[in-house]
PDB file of C-alpha atoms in Angstrom:
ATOM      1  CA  UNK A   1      -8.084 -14.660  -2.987  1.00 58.00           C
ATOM      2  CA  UNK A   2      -4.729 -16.575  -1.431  1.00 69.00           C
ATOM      3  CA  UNK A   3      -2.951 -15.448  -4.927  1.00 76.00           C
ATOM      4  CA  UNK A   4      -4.060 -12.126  -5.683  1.00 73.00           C
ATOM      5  CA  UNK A   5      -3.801  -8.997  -4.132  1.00 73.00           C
ATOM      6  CA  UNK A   6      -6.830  -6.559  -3.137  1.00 66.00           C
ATOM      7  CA  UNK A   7      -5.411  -4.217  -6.289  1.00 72.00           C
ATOM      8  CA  UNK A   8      -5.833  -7.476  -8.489  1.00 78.00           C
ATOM      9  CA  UNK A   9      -8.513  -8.701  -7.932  1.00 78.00           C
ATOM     10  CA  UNK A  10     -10.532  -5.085  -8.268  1.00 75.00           C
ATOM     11  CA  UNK A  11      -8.966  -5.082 -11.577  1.00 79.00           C
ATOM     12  CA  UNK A  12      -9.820  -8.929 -12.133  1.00 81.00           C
ATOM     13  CA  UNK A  13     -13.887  -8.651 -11.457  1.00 77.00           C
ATOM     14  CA  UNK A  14     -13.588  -4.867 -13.454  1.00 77.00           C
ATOM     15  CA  UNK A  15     -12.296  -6.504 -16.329  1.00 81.00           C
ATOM     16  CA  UNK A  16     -14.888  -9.759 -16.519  1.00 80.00           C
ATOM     17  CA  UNK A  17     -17.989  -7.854 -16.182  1.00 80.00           C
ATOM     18  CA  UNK A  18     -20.734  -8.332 -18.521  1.00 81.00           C
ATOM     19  CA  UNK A  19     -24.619  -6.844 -18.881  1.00 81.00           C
ATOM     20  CA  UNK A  20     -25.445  -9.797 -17.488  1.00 85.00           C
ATOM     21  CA  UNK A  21     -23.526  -9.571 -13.827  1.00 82.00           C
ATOM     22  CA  UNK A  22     -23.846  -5.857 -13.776  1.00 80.00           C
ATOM     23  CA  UNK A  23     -27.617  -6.206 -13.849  1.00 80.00           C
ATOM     24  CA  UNK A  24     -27.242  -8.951 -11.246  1.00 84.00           C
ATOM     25  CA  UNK A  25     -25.025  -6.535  -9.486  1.00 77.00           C
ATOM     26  CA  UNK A  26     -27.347  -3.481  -9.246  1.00 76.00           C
ATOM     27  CA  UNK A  27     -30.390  -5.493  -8.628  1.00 76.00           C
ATOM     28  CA  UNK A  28     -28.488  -7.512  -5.680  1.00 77.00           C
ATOM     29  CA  UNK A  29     -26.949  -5.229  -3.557  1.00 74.00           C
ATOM     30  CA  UNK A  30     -30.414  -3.659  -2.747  1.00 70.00           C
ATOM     31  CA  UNK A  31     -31.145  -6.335  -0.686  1.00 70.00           C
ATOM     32  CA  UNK A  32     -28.433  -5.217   1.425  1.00 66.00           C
ATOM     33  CA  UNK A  33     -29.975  -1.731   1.862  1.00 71.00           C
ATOM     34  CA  UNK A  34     -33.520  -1.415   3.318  1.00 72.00           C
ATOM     35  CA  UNK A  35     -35.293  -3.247   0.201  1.00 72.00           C
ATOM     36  CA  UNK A  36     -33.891  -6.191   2.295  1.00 73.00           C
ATOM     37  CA  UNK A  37     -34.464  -5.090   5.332  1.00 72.00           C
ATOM     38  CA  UNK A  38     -38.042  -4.113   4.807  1.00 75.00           C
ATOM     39  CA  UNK A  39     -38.967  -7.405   3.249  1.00 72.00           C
ATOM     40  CA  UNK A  40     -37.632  -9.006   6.692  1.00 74.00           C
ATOM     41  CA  UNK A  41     -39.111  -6.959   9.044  1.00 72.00           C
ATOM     42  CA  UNK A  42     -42.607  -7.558   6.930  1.00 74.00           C
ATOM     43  CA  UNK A  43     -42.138 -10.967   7.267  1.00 76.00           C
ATOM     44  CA  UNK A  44     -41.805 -11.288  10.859  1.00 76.00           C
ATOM     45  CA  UNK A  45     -44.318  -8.901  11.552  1.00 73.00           C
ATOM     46  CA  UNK A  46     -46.846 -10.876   9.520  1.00 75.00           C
ATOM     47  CA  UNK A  47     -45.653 -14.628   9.930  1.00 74.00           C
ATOM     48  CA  UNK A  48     -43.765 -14.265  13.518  1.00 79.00           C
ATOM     49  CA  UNK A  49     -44.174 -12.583  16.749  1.00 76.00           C
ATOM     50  CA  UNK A  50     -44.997  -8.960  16.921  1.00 76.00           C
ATOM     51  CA  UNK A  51     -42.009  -8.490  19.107  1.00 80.00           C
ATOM     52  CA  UNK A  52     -39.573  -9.926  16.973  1.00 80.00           C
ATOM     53  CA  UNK A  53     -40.598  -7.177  14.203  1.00 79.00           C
ATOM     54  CA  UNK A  54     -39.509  -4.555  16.935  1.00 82.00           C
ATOM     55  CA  UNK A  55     -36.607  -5.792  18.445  1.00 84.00           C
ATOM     56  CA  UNK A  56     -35.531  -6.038  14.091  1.00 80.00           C
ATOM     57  CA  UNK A  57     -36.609  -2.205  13.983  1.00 84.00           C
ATOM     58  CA  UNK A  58     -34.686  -1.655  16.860  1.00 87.00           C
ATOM     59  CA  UNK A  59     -31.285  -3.362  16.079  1.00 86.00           C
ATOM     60  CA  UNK A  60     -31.491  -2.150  12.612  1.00 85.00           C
ATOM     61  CA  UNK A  61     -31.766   1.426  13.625  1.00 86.00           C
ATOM     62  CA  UNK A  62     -29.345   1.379  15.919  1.00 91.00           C
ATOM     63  CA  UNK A  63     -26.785  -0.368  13.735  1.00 86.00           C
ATOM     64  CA  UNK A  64     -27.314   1.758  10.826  1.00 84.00           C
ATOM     65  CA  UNK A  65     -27.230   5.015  13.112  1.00 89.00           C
ATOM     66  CA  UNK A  66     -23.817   3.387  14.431  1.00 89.00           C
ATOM     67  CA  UNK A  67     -22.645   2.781  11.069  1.00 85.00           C
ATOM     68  CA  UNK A  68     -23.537   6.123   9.670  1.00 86.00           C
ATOM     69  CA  UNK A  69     -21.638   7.731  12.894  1.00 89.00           C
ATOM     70  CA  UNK A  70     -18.440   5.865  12.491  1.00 84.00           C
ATOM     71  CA  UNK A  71     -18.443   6.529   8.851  1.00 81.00           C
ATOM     72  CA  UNK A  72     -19.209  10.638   9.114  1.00 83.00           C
ATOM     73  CA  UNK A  73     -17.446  11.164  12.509  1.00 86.00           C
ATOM     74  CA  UNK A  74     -14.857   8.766  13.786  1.00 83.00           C
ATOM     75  CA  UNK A  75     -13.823   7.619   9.978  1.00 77.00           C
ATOM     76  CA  UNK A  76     -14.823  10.615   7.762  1.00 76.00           C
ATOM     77  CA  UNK A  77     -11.095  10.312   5.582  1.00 76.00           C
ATOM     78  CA  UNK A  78     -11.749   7.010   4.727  1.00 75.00           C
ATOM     79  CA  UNK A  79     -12.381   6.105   0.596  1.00 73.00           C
ATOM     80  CA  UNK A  80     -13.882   3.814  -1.055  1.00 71.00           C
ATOM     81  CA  UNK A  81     -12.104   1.977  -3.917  1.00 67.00           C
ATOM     82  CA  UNK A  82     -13.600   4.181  -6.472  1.00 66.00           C
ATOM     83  CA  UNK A  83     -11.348   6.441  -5.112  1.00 66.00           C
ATOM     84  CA  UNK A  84      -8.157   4.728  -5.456  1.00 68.00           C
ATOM     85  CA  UNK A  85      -8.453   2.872  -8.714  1.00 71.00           C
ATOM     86  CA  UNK A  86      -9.861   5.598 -10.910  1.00 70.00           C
ATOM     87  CA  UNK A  87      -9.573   4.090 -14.227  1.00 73.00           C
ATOM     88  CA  UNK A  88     -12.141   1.407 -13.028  1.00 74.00           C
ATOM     89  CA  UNK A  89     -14.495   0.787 -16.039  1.00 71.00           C
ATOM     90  CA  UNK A  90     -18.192   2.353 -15.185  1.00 74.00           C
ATOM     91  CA  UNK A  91     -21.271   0.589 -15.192  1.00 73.00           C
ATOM     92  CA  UNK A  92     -24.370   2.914 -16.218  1.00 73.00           C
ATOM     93  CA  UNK A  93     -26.430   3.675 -13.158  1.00 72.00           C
ATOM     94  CA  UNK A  94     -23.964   3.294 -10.980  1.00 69.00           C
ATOM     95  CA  UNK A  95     -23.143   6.159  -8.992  1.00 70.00           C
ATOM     96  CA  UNK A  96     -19.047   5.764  -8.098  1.00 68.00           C
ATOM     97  CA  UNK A  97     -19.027   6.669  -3.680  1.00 68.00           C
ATOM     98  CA  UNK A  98     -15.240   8.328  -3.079  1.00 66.00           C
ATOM     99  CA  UNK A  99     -15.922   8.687   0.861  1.00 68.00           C
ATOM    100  CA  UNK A 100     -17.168   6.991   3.615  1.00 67.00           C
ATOM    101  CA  UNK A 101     -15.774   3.021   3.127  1.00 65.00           C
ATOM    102  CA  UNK A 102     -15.601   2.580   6.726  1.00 71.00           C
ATOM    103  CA  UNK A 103     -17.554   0.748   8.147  1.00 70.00           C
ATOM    104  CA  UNK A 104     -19.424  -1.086   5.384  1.00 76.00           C
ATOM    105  CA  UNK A 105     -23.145  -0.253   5.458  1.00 76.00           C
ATOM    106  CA  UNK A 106     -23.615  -3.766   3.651  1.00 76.00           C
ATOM    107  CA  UNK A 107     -21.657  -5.540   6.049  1.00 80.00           C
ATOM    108  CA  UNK A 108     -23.360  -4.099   9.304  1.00 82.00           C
ATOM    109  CA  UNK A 109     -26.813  -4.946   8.036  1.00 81.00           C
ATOM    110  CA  UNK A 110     -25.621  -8.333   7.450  1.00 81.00           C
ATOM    111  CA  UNK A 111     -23.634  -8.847  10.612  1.00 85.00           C
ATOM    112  CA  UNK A 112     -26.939  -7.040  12.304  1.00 83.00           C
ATOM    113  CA  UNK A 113     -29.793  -9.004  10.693  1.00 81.00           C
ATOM    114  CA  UNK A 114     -28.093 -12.091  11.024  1.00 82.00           C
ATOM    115  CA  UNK A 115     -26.967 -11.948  14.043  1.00 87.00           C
ATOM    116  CA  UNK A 116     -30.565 -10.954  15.452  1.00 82.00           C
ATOM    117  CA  UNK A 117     -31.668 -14.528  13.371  1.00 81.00           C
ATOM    118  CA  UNK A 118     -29.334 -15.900  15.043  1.00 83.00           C
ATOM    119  CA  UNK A 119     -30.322 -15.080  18.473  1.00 82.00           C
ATOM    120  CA  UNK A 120     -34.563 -15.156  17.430  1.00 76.00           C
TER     121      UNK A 120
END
């Protein structure tokens, strides 16, 4: 990442994909959305305090209803990749986001849920 720019290295991972990754890929970034999420939240409910399982409800809602405001109100112009490097080669299944980048949705839920570890 020191020698390439952003630009490149799109065009570097587009270019080495295989069925392989791109199943890996799809199957993967669920866990940032609320597969993962859900499969925490059931496992502190079940294994952990009760409270912990709220307190995770709550900072997840409120993180993702931050995220989603940013992104629709105070950011609403910003794209996504897709939208800048159109000749990116597809991957079936895949449905190719032009709007709303900012903030990540995968990077809040990570900063959220492991931040709330963190502090648990």
């Amino acid at each position: 990442m020191l020698t390439f720019t952003k630009g490149e290295l799109v065009y570097f991972f587009n270019n080495h994909q295989s069925d392989v990754l791109n199943i890996l890929f799809k199957n993967i970034t669920h866990l940032g959305e609320w597969i993962g999420g859900s499969i925490l939240f059931f496992i502190l409910l079940f294994f952990f305090k009760y409270k912990y399982s709220i307190l995770f409800l709550i900072c997840i809602l409120v993180s993702s209803l931050s995220s989603q405001f940013l992104k629709r109100v105070v950011y609403p112009n910003e794209q996504r990749p897709s939208a800048l490097y159109e000749d990116l080669n597809e991957i079936e299944d895949v449905k190719k986001n032009k709007q709303f980048s900012f903030p990540s949705g995968h990077t809040t839920a990570a900063f959220t849920i492991f931040s709330f570890l963190a502090f648990a």
